[in-house]
mmCIF file of C-alpha atoms in Angstrom:
data_model
loop_
_atom_site.group_PDB
_atom_site.id
_atom_site.type_symbol
_atom_site.label_atom_id
_atom_site.label_comp_id
_atom_site.label_asym_id
_atom_site.label_seq_id
_atom_site.Cartn_x
_atom_site.Cartn_y
_atom_site.Cartn_z
ATOM 1 C CA UNK P 1 152.949 -81.213 -66.331
ATOM 2 C CA UNK P 2 154.413 -83.736 -68.792
ATOM 3 C CA UNK P 3 157.665 -81.789 -68.877
ATOM 4 C CA UNK P 4 158.222 -82.482 -65.188
ATOM 5 C CA UNK P 5 158.604 -85.473 -62.912
ATOM 6 C CA UNK P 6 156.190 -85.765 -60.007
ATOM 7 C CA UNK P 7 157.119 -87.365 -56.710
ATOM 8 C CA UNK P 8 154.870 -88.233 -53.751
ATOM 9 C CA UNK P 9 155.702 -85.987 -50.845
ATOM 10 C CA UNK P 10 154.450 -84.802 -47.478
ATOM 11 C CA UNK P 11 155.539 -81.941 -45.259
ATOM 12 C CA UNK P 12 155.351 -82.633 -41.535
ATOM 13 C CA UNK P 13 156.229 -80.590 -38.518
ATOM 14 C CA UNK P 14 158.172 -82.588 -35.997
ATOM 15 C CA UNK P 15 158.838 -80.747 -32.741
ATOM 16 C CA UNK P 16 160.273 -77.341 -33.614
ATOM 17 C CA UNK P 17 161.356 -78.279 -37.145
ATOM 18 C CA UNK P 18 159.669 -78.972 -40.471
ATOM 19 C CA UNK P 19 160.719 -81.704 -42.871
ATOM 20 C CA UNK P 20 159.932 -83.013 -46.315
ATOM 21 C CA UNK P 21 159.010 -86.713 -46.102
ATOM 22 C CA UNK P 22 159.632 -88.965 -49.093
ATOM 23 C CA UNK P 23 159.071 -92.674 -49.649
ATOM 24 C CA UNK P 24 162.324 -94.499 -50.311
ATOM 25 C CA UNK P 25 160.730 -96.452 -53.178
ATOM 26 C CA UNK P 26 159.812 -93.224 -54.993
ATOM 27 C CA UNK P 27 163.452 -92.097 -55.268
ATOM 28 C CA UNK P 28 166.162 -93.189 -57.730
ATOM 29 C CA UNK P 29 168.290 -96.111 -56.553
ATOM 30 C CA UNK P 30 171.448 -94.399 -57.758
ATOM 31 C CA UNK P 31 172.677 -92.243 -54.854
ATOM 32 C CA UNK P 32 173.970 -89.438 -57.074
ATOM 33 C CA UNK P 33 170.691 -89.163 -58.979
ATOM 34 C CA UNK P 34 168.731 -89.467 -55.739
ATOM 35 C CA UNK P 35 170.578 -86.558 -54.143
ATOM 36 C CA UNK P 36 170.194 -84.417 -57.256
ATOM 37 C CA UNK P 37 166.452 -85.051 -57.146
ATOM 38 C CA UNK P 38 166.297 -84.148 -53.446
ATOM 39 C CA UNK P 39 168.267 -80.935 -53.987
ATOM 40 C CA UNK P 40 165.841 -80.021 -56.781
ATOM 41 C CA UNK P 41 162.860 -80.755 -54.531
ATOM 42 C CA UNK P 42 164.239 -78.389 -51.892
ATOM 43 C CA UNK P 43 165.407 -75.742 -54.372
ATOM 44 C CA UNK P 44 169.024 -75.990 -53.239
ATOM 45 C CA UNK P 45 171.506 -74.470 -53.523
ATOM 46 C CA UNK P 46 169.837 -71.069 -53.223
ATOM 47 C CA UNK P 47 169.658 -68.879 -50.135
ATOM 48 C CA UNK P 48 165.896 -68.424 -50.684
ATOM 49 C CA UNK P 49 165.243 -71.951 -51.997
ATOM 50 C CA UNK P 50 162.739 -70.098 -54.154
ATOM 51 C CA UNK P 51 162.380 -72.855 -56.771
ATOM 52 C CA UNK P 52 161.655 -75.635 -54.288
ATOM 53 C CA UNK P 53 159.989 -76.567 -51.019
ATOM 54 C CA UNK P 54 162.797 -75.624 -48.628
ATOM 55 C CA UNK P 55 162.076 -72.856 -46.141
ATOM 56 C CA UNK P 56 165.405 -70.975 -46.460
ATOM 57 C CA UNK P 57 166.304 -71.832 -42.862
ATOM 58 C CA UNK P 58 168.291 -74.796 -41.467
ATOM 59 C CA UNK P 59 165.283 -75.780 -39.321
ATOM 60 C CA UNK P 60 163.036 -76.070 -42.374
ATOM 61 C CA UNK P 61 165.547 -77.570 -44.814
ATOM 62 C CA UNK P 62 165.307 -81.085 -43.441
ATOM 63 C CA UNK P 63 164.656 -84.396 -45.165
ATOM 64 C CA UNK P 64 163.178 -87.722 -44.054
ATOM 65 C CA UNK P 65 163.325 -90.769 -46.320
ATOM 66 C CA UNK P 66 161.040 -93.538 -45.047
ATOM 67 C CA UNK P 67 161.031 -97.140 -46.198
ATOM 68 C CA UNK P 68 160.399 -100.728 -45.102
ATOM 69 C CA UNK P 69 162.659 -101.878 -42.301
ATOM 70 C CA UNK P 70 165.896 -103.600 -43.256
ATOM 71 C CA UNK P 71 166.201 -105.006 -39.719
ATOM 72 C CA UNK P 72 164.040 -107.535 -37.861
ATOM 73 C CA UNK P 73 164.095 -105.430 -34.681
ATOM 74 C CA UNK P 74 162.547 -102.350 -36.326
ATOM 75 C CA UNK P 75 159.306 -101.400 -38.061
ATOM 76 C CA UNK P 76 160.606 -98.821 -40.542
ATOM 77 C CA UNK P 77 163.867 -97.439 -41.882
ATOM 78 C CA UNK P 78 164.354 -93.680 -41.560
ATOM 79 C CA UNK P 79 167.154 -91.729 -43.190
ATOM 80 C CA UNK P 80 167.626 -88.107 -42.170
ATOM 81 C CA UNK P 81 169.254 -85.517 -44.390
ATOM 82 C CA UNK P 82 170.208 -81.943 -43.584
ATOM 83 C CA UNK P 83 169.909 -80.208 -46.937
ATOM 84 C CA UNK P 84 172.346 -77.335 -47.349
ATOM 85 C CA UNK P 85 170.891 -74.063 -48.495
ATOM 86 C CA UNK P 86 174.094 -72.572 -49.918
ATOM 87 C CA UNK P 87 175.894 -75.674 -51.235
ATOM 88 C CA UNK P 88 174.828 -78.691 -53.350
ATOM 89 C CA UNK P 89 175.226 -80.872 -50.258
ATOM 90 C CA UNK P 90 173.077 -83.163 -48.121
ATOM 91 C CA UNK P 91 174.612 -84.058 -44.760
ATOM 92 C CA UNK P 92 173.663 -87.613 -43.782
ATOM 93 C CA UNK P 93 176.183 -87.886 -40.953
ATOM 94 C CA UNK P 94 173.655 -87.581 -38.107
ATOM 95 C CA UNK P 95 170.004 -87.530 -37.130
ATOM 96 C CA UNK P 96 167.411 -84.917 -36.155
ATOM 97 C CA UNK P 97 165.362 -85.621 -33.031
ATOM 98 C CA UNK P 98 162.610 -83.174 -33.929
ATOM 99 C CA UNK P 99 162.067 -84.717 -37.344
ATOM 100 C CA UNK P 100 162.260 -88.151 -35.677
ATOM 101 C CA UNK P 101 159.106 -87.194 -33.762
ATOM 102 C CA UNK P 102 157.126 -87.142 -37.013
ATOM 103 C CA UNK P 103 158.394 -90.502 -38.303
ATOM 104 C CA UNK P 104 156.077 -92.607 -36.132
ATOM 105 C CA UNK P 105 152.907 -90.682 -37.072
ATOM 106 C CA UNK P 106 153.914 -90.741 -40.749
ATOM 107 C CA UNK P 107 154.538 -94.501 -40.678
ATOM 108 C CA UNK P 108 151.171 -95.141 -39.015
ATOM 109 C CA UNK P 109 149.184 -92.837 -41.283
ATOM 110 C CA UNK P 110 150.866 -94.246 -44.416
ATOM 111 C CA UNK P 111 149.982 -97.808 -43.375
ATOM 112 C CA UNK P 112 153.601 -98.861 -42.882
ATOM 113 C CA UNK P 113 152.870 -99.772 -39.245
ATOM 114 C CA UNK P 114 149.644 -101.300 -37.903
ATOM 115 C CA UNK P 115 147.863 -98.851 -35.609
ATOM 116 C CA UNK P 116 147.083 -100.051 -32.081
ATOM 117 C CA UNK P 117 145.029 -97.906 -29.720
ATOM 118 C CA UNK P 118 145.599 -96.050 -27.487
ATOM 119 C CA UNK P 119 149.380 -96.008 -28.077
ATOM 120 C CA UNK P 120 151.365 -97.533 -30.935
ATOM 121 C CA UNK P 121 155.026 -98.250 -30.327
ATOM 122 C CA UNK P 122 157.018 -97.661 -33.506
ATOM 123 C CA UNK P 123 160.559 -99.014 -33.635
ATOM 124 C CA UNK P 124 162.480 -96.686 -35.916
ATOM 125 C CA UNK P 125 165.778 -97.766 -37.445
ATOM 126 C CA UNK P 126 167.723 -94.572 -38.064
ATOM 127 C CA UNK P 127 170.024 -95.558 -40.916
ATOM 128 C CA UNK P 128 172.332 -92.579 -40.325
ATOM 129 C CA UNK P 129 173.436 -93.940 -36.967
ATOM 130 C CA UNK P 130 172.379 -97.587 -37.185
ATOM 131 C CA UNK P 131 170.463 -97.115 -33.922
ATOM 132 C CA UNK P 132 166.875 -97.814 -32.843
ATOM 133 C CA UNK P 133 164.547 -95.078 -31.577
ATOM 134 C CA UNK P 134 161.272 -96.090 -29.957
ATOM 135 C CA UNK P 135 158.384 -93.708 -30.554
ATOM 136 C CA UNK P 136 155.282 -93.883 -28.349
ATOM 137 C CA UNK P 137 152.536 -92.466 -30.600
ATOM 138 C CA UNK P 138 148.969 -91.847 -29.367
ATOM 139 C CA UNK P 139 146.447 -93.282 -31.847
ATOM 140 C CA UNK P 140 142.721 -92.843 -32.417
ATOM 141 C CA UNK P 141 140.521 -94.393 -35.132
ATOM 142 C CA UNK P 142 143.537 -95.967 -36.821
ATOM 143 C CA UNK P 143 145.460 -92.709 -37.227
ATOM 144 C CA UNK P 144 148.043 -90.844 -35.206
ATOM 145 C CA UNK P 145 146.395 -88.334 -32.909
ATOM 146 C CA UNK P 146 147.176 -84.678 -33.512
ATOM 147 C CA UNK P 147 145.223 -82.761 -30.866
ATOM 148 C CA UNK P 148 146.120 -82.829 -27.192
ATOM 149 C CA UNK P 149 147.175 -80.674 -24.277
ATOM 150 C CA UNK P 150 150.970 -81.096 -24.525
ATOM 151 C CA UNK P 151 152.848 -77.866 -25.181
ATOM 152 C CA UNK P 152 156.464 -77.445 -26.275
ATOM 153 C CA UNK P 153 158.273 -74.121 -26.273
ATOM 154 C CA UNK P 154 158.925 -72.899 -29.794
ATOM 155 C CA UNK P 155 155.623 -74.208 -31.223
ATOM 156 C CA UNK P 156 152.321 -72.307 -30.909
ATOM 157 C CA UNK P 157 149.428 -74.140 -29.294
ATOM 158 C CA UNK P 158 149.310 -77.715 -28.029
ATOM 159 C CA UNK P 159 149.224 -81.219 -29.485
ATOM 160 C CA UNK P 160 149.258 -84.940 -28.759
ATOM 161 C CA UNK P 161 152.315 -85.946 -26.756
ATOM 162 C CA UNK P 162 154.756 -88.259 -28.535
ATOM 163 C CA UNK P 163 157.509 -89.764 -26.408
ATOM 164 C CA UNK P 164 160.796 -90.644 -28.085
ATOM 165 C CA UNK P 165 163.226 -92.882 -26.225
ATOM 166 C CA UNK P 166 166.778 -92.471 -27.508
ATOM 167 C CA UNK P 167 168.436 -94.688 -24.883
ATOM 168 C CA UNK P 168 169.479 -97.110 -27.610
ATOM 169 C CA UNK P 169 171.367 -94.413 -29.509
ATOM 170 C CA UNK P 170 174.438 -94.134 -27.244
ATOM 171 C CA UNK P 171 177.563 -94.127 -29.370
ATOM 172 C CA UNK P 172 175.519 -93.311 -32.472
ATOM 173 C CA UNK P 173 178.434 -91.930 -34.499
ATOM 174 C CA UNK P 174 181.559 -93.062 -32.684
ATOM 175 C CA UNK P 175 180.504 -96.298 -30.986
ATOM 176 C CA UNK P 176 181.011 -94.904 -27.473
ATOM 177 C CA UNK P 177 178.998 -92.630 -25.196
ATOM 178 C CA UNK P 178 182.289 -90.907 -24.332
ATOM 179 C CA UNK P 179 184.232 -91.090 -27.618
ATOM 180 C CA UNK P 180 187.614 -90.481 -25.953
ATOM 181 C CA UNK P 181 186.775 -92.341 -22.757
ATOM 182 C CA UNK P 182 187.121 -89.118 -20.770
ATOM 183 C CA UNK P 183 184.435 -86.725 -19.431
ATOM 184 C CA UNK P 184 186.661 -83.714 -20.181
ATOM 185 C CA UNK P 185 189.206 -83.197 -22.944
ATOM 186 C CA UNK P 186 191.458 -80.272 -23.812
ATOM 187 C CA UNK P 187 191.465 -79.015 -27.388
ATOM 188 C CA UNK P 188 194.015 -76.761 -29.047
ATOM 189 C CA UNK P 189 191.810 -74.271 -30.857
ATOM 190 C CA UNK P 190 193.440 -71.962 -33.425
ATOM 191 C CA UNK P 191 193.086 -68.358 -32.363
ATOM 192 C CA UNK P 192 192.042 -69.309 -28.847
ATOM 193 C CA UNK P 193 194.471 -71.798 -27.338
ATOM 194 C CA UNK P 194 193.747 -74.660 -24.974
ATOM 195 C CA UNK P 195 190.071 -75.116 -24.149
ATOM 196 C CA UNK P 196 188.306 -77.666 -21.953
ATOM 197 C CA UNK P 197 185.402 -79.466 -23.620
ATOM 198 C CA UNK P 198 183.226 -82.514 -23.068
ATOM 199 C CA UNK P 199 182.729 -84.820 -26.045
ATOM 200 C CA UNK P 200 179.567 -86.937 -25.787
ATOM 201 C CA UNK P 201 177.831 -89.154 -28.339
ATOM 202 C CA UNK P 202 174.165 -90.021 -27.759
ATOM 203 C CA UNK P 203 171.618 -89.717 -30.606
ATOM 204 C CA UNK P 204 174.143 -87.364 -32.230
ATOM 205 C CA UNK P 205 177.692 -86.424 -31.202
ATOM 206 C CA UNK P 206 178.165 -83.078 -29.471
ATOM 207 C CA UNK P 207 180.892 -80.787 -28.223
ATOM 208 C CA UNK P 208 180.122 -79.001 -24.930
ATOM 209 C CA UNK P 209 181.971 -75.945 -23.662
ATOM 210 C CA UNK P 210 181.477 -73.587 -20.710
ATOM 211 C CA UNK P 211 179.832 -70.341 -21.790
ATOM 212 C CA UNK P 212 182.071 -68.476 -19.331
ATOM 213 C CA UNK P 213 185.210 -69.726 -21.101
ATOM 214 C CA UNK P 214 183.989 -67.884 -24.208
ATOM 215 C CA UNK P 215 183.046 -64.716 -22.361
ATOM 216 C CA UNK P 216 179.350 -65.578 -22.683
ATOM 217 C CA UNK P 217 176.497 -66.024 -20.201
ATOM 218 C CA UNK P 218 174.680 -68.951 -21.838
ATOM 219 C CA UNK P 219 171.490 -66.881 -22.167
ATOM 220 C CA UNK P 220 172.327 -65.133 -25.440
ATOM 221 C CA UNK P 221 169.650 -64.865 -28.140
ATOM 222 C CA UNK P 222 170.183 -66.122 -31.694
ATOM 223 C CA UNK P 223 170.516 -62.534 -32.932
ATOM 224 C CA UNK P 224 173.215 -61.734 -30.375
ATOM 225 C CA UNK P 225 175.381 -64.648 -31.477
ATOM 226 C CA UNK P 226 174.586 -64.751 -35.199
ATOM 227 C CA UNK P 227 175.477 -61.054 -35.580
ATOM 228 C CA UNK P 228 179.067 -61.697 -34.444
ATOM 229 C CA UNK P 229 181.182 -63.194 -37.260
ATOM 230 C CA UNK P 230 184.182 -63.460 -34.949
ATOM 231 C CA UNK P 231 182.241 -65.570 -32.441
ATOM 232 C CA UNK P 232 180.694 -67.750 -35.145
ATOM 233 C CA UNK P 233 184.150 -68.413 -36.570
ATOM 234 C CA UNK P 234 185.518 -69.353 -33.136
ATOM 235 C CA UNK P 235 182.601 -71.670 -32.380
ATOM 236 C CA UNK P 236 183.104 -73.433 -35.722
ATOM 237 C CA UNK P 237 186.821 -73.863 -34.985
ATOM 238 C CA UNK P 238 185.911 -75.487 -31.643
ATOM 239 C CA UNK P 239 183.318 -77.736 -33.286
ATOM 240 C CA UNK P 240 185.741 -78.795 -36.012
ATOM 241 C CA UNK P 241 188.497 -79.514 -33.486
ATOM 242 C CA UNK P 242 186.028 -81.596 -31.489
ATOM 243 C CA UNK P 243 185.071 -83.550 -34.621
ATOM 244 C CA UNK P 244 188.725 -84.440 -35.124
ATOM 245 C CA UNK P 245 189.151 -85.476 -31.476
ATOM 246 C CA UNK P 246 186.128 -87.779 -31.873
ATOM 247 C CA UNK P 247 187.633 -89.356 -34.975
ATOM 248 C CA UNK P 248 184.845 -88.049 -37.227
ATOM 249 C CA UNK P 249 187.131 -85.955 -39.444
ATOM 250 C CA UNK P 250 190.788 -86.022 -40.416
ATOM 251 C CA UNK P 251 191.299 -82.261 -40.265
ATOM 252 C CA UNK P 252 189.298 -79.252 -39.073
ATOM 253 C CA UNK P 253 188.951 -78.155 -42.701
ATOM 254 C CA UNK P 254 187.518 -81.565 -43.543
ATOM 255 C CA UNK P 255 185.022 -81.271 -40.681
ATOM 256 C CA UNK P 256 183.804 -77.826 -41.786
ATOM 257 C CA UNK P 257 183.501 -78.834 -45.425
ATOM 258 C CA UNK P 258 182.170 -82.393 -45.254
ATOM 259 C CA UNK P 259 180.151 -82.614 -42.009
ATOM 260 C CA UNK P 260 178.831 -79.110 -41.279
ATOM 261 C CA UNK P 261 175.875 -80.352 -39.207
ATOM 262 C CA UNK P 262 177.441 -82.913 -36.867
ATOM 263 C CA UNK P 263 178.832 -82.900 -34.281
ATOM 264 C CA UNK P 264 176.772 -80.064 -32.893
ATOM 265 C CA UNK P 265 178.220 -77.643 -30.358
ATOM 266 C CA UNK P 266 176.606 -76.208 -27.239
ATOM 267 C CA UNK P 267 177.795 -73.718 -24.645
ATOM 268 C CA UNK P 268 176.313 -74.211 -21.185
ATOM 269 C CA UNK P 269 176.052 -72.349 -17.901
ATOM 270 C CA UNK P 270 174.386 -72.668 -14.475
ATOM 271 C CA UNK P 271 170.731 -71.566 -14.180
ATOM 272 C CA UNK P 272 169.948 -67.869 -14.480
ATOM 273 C CA UNK P 273 166.987 -65.659 -15.408
ATOM 274 C CA UNK P 274 166.522 -64.641 -19.053
ATOM 275 C CA UNK P 275 163.767 -63.801 -21.496
ATOM 276 C CA UNK P 276 162.615 -65.917 -24.414
ATOM 277 C CA UNK P 277 163.621 -64.278 -27.689
ATOM 278 C CA UNK P 278 160.287 -65.284 -29.270
ATOM 279 C CA UNK P 279 157.814 -63.628 -26.891
ATOM 280 C CA UNK P 280 159.992 -62.047 -24.174
ATOM 281 C CA UNK P 281 158.526 -64.409 -21.578
ATOM 282 C CA UNK P 282 160.613 -64.501 -18.391
ATOM 283 C CA UNK P 283 162.351 -67.846 -17.911
ATOM 284 C CA UNK P 284 163.278 -68.056 -14.245
ATOM 285 C CA UNK P 285 166.436 -69.688 -12.963
ATOM 286 C CA UNK P 286 164.395 -71.933 -10.658
ATOM 287 C CA UNK P 287 162.522 -73.337 -13.674
ATOM 288 C CA UNK P 288 165.635 -74.783 -15.341
ATOM 289 C CA UNK P 289 168.518 -77.002 -14.246
ATOM 290 C CA UNK P 290 170.991 -75.203 -16.507
ATOM 291 C CA UNK P 291 170.972 -73.040 -19.615
ATOM 292 C CA UNK P 292 172.354 -74.033 -22.995
ATOM 293 C CA UNK P 293 172.701 -72.544 -26.441
ATOM 294 C CA UNK P 294 173.079 -74.932 -29.349
ATOM 295 C CA UNK P 295 174.921 -74.191 -32.576
ATOM 296 C CA UNK P 296 173.600 -75.886 -35.708
ATOM 297 C CA UNK P 297 174.875 -75.371 -39.258
ATOM 298 C CA UNK P 298 177.084 -72.510 -38.016
ATOM 299 C CA UNK P 299 174.223 -70.467 -36.550
ATOM 300 C CA UNK P 300 172.399 -70.682 -33.231
ATOM 301 C CA UNK P 301 169.458 -73.082 -33.066
ATOM 302 C CA UNK P 302 166.349 -71.017 -32.367
ATOM 303 C CA UNK P 303 165.094 -73.598 -29.876
ATOM 304 C CA UNK P 304 166.872 -76.898 -29.107
ATOM 305 C CA UNK P 305 167.378 -79.948 -31.285
ATOM 306 C CA UNK P 306 165.729 -83.199 -30.192
ATOM 307 C CA UNK P 307 168.914 -85.230 -30.590
ATOM 308 C CA UNK P 308 170.788 -82.357 -28.977
ATOM 309 C CA UNK P 309 168.409 -82.646 -26.026
ATOM 310 C CA UNK P 310 169.188 -86.358 -25.766
ATOM 311 C CA UNK P 311 172.938 -85.838 -25.869
ATOM 312 C CA UNK P 312 172.791 -82.871 -23.488
ATOM 313 C CA UNK P 313 170.648 -84.821 -21.018
ATOM 314 C CA UNK P 314 173.045 -87.755 -21.228
ATOM 315 C CA UNK P 315 175.976 -85.425 -20.593
ATOM 316 C CA UNK P 316 174.224 -84.058 -17.496
ATOM 317 C CA UNK P 317 174.003 -87.622 -16.152
ATOM 318 C CA UNK P 318 177.683 -88.445 -16.707
ATOM 319 C CA UNK P 319 179.876 -87.559 -13.714
ATOM 320 C CA UNK P 320 182.660 -85.128 -14.507
ATOM 321 C CA UNK P 321 181.359 -83.606 -17.727
ATOM 322 C CA UNK P 322 181.027 -79.860 -18.146
ATOM 323 C CA UNK P 323 177.245 -80.245 -18.388
ATOM 324 C CA UNK P 324 177.166 -82.333 -15.211
ATOM 325 C CA UNK P 325 179.207 -79.598 -13.545
ATOM 326 C CA UNK P 326 176.752 -76.765 -14.338
ATOM 327 C CA UNK P 327 173.505 -78.734 -13.888
ATOM 328 C CA UNK P 328 171.681 -78.737 -10.554
ATOM 329 C CA UNK P 329 170.103 -82.131 -11.407
ATOM 330 C CA UNK P 330 171.708 -85.262 -12.857
ATOM 331 C CA UNK P 331 168.880 -87.758 -13.327
ATOM 332 C CA UNK P 332 165.112 -87.928 -13.698
ATOM 333 C CA UNK P 333 163.520 -84.942 -15.427
ATOM 334 C CA UNK P 334 166.232 -82.536 -16.479
ATOM 335 C CA UNK P 335 165.114 -79.095 -17.639
ATOM 336 C CA UNK P 336 167.247 -77.326 -20.241
ATOM 337 C CA UNK P 337 166.773 -73.591 -20.730
ATOM 338 C CA UNK P 338 167.035 -72.719 -24.439
ATOM 339 C CA UNK P 339 166.439 -69.482 -26.429
ATOM 340 C CA UNK P 340 162.666 -70.005 -26.775
ATOM 341 C CA UNK P 341 161.955 -71.550 -23.373
ATOM 342 C CA UNK P 342 162.496 -74.889 -21.656
ATOM 343 C CA UNK P 343 162.764 -78.479 -22.885
ATOM 344 C CA UNK P 344 162.609 -81.457 -20.522
ATOM 345 C CA UNK P 345 164.202 -84.864 -20.925
ATOM 346 C CA UNK P 346 163.809 -87.973 -18.770
ATOM 347 C CA UNK P 347 167.295 -89.364 -18.165
ATOM 348 C CA UNK P 348 168.585 -92.425 -16.339
ATOM 349 C CA UNK P 349 172.108 -93.805 -16.462
ATOM 350 C CA UNK P 350 173.917 -96.660 -14.758
ATOM 351 C CA UNK P 351 177.430 -95.790 -13.647
ATOM 352 C CA UNK P 352 179.870 -98.588 -12.865
ATOM 353 C CA UNK P 353 183.453 -97.481 -12.467
ATOM 354 C CA UNK P 354 184.441 -95.601 -15.615
ATOM 355 C CA UNK P 355 181.592 -97.113 -17.632
ATOM 356 C CA UNK P 356 178.314 -95.255 -18.106
ATOM 357 C CA UNK P 357 175.260 -96.934 -19.650
ATOM 358 C CA UNK P 358 172.331 -94.834 -20.778
ATOM 359 C CA UNK P 359 169.134 -96.642 -19.711
ATOM 360 C CA UNK P 360 166.549 -93.966 -20.591
ATOM 361 C CA UNK P 361 166.686 -90.762 -22.586
ATOM 362 C CA UNK P 362 163.111 -89.845 -23.449
ATOM 363 C CA UNK P 363 161.876 -86.514 -24.712
ATOM 364 C CA UNK P 364 158.302 -85.375 -25.357
ATOM 365 C CA UNK P 365 157.416 -83.797 -28.701
ATOM 366 C CA UNK P 366 154.385 -83.042 -30.839
ATOM 367 C CA UNK P 367 154.017 -83.471 -34.597
ATOM 368 C CA UNK P 368 151.480 -83.120 -37.359
ATOM 369 C CA UNK P 369 151.131 -83.426 -41.119
ATOM 370 C CA UNK P 370 150.945 -80.031 -42.827
ATOM 371 C CA UNK P 371 150.357 -81.124 -46.409
ATOM 372 C CA UNK P 372 150.755 -83.983 -48.816
ATOM 373 C CA UNK P 373 150.518 -84.528 -52.538
ATOM 374 C CA UNK P 374 153.137 -84.291 -55.276
ATOM 375 C CA UNK P 375 156.234 -82.181 -55.741
ATOM 376 C CA UNK P 376 157.298 -81.449 -59.310
ATOM 377 C CA UNK P 377 160.894 -81.590 -60.511
ATOM 378 C CA UNK P 378 162.444 -80.485 -63.799
ATOM 379 C CA UNK P 379 164.260 -83.589 -65.178
ATOM 380 C CA UNK P 380 167.248 -81.569 -66.387
ATOM 381 C CA UNK P 381 168.130 -80.694 -62.782
ATOM 382 C CA UNK P 382 168.576 -84.383 -61.974
ATOM 383 C CA UNK P 383 170.662 -85.275 -64.981
ATOM 384 C CA UNK P 384 172.891 -82.191 -64.941
#
């Protein structure tokens, strides 16, 4: 093993994603060397990530760097990275809500936060957005609980319920819940023309569009969308145009090249029956408040991102948005129908004139540690 470097590492499932968790102090201080080490750990770029720990899927090529808090109002710092599979790129421009669900348990189990039974509140400073997420983590015998009766669609079995409140993440990327100040904007999309969208920024920025405007129902499966190159290209053009309208990119080409993960894009529609693509379970229209399909890294998310849930729930609570228009409910528990089932978010917003303040945006998740130990890296891959 003397020919290789070894780095402490853990793999945790958070919600419907898996991430590699690294201690900030175990990584090089130089950002270029740090990112080279991370790419080597994941085995990127390579579509199979065969020489690293990545799972060859955007939902399993996720990174969490955890360190002592740099702010007095937080317990830990957490940096999220979306590690590209095909390019030597790590996108740090946004956060992942599912991976965020595992940060609290990791911090408690690693001794970074003092455990308090029965629930430990962990204040997480997400360095990507500069915002605070509050995790409510059930604890037993000084460790984060794993077993419980809470079930989330997209994950087999049940686990201990972790609540994540993202209310403090409004304006995470742009500084405003509505980046343009308007609930609906019109984009000029190459190859399509003028298209109405809603641009919302909570936890992560998102672009929302009516499924019907794209000739879709909002109940499509990942395979149905991912098998259509023409549709994928159009959705990326819309996302890139939305990034420019939000001020996150100078040109659509810049958005596609530099920030492929964020903003995310979702197409939404009123409630309707459909079947889960995972087990063909019937999801009834009466069990959801609207349906949504989320695009992430230029393919359809197989479930629904945690930060995407926050932003989508916030959009449902804002009068005049496209999501508000299609949703049958605008506050309290809002149920979003996604490809694998239903995800619920508790939303509350204060509306005063044209100003909207997000007062609660809490989503329930489960998480658990899958393994820990050391990952081995060939030094030449870092120095190259």
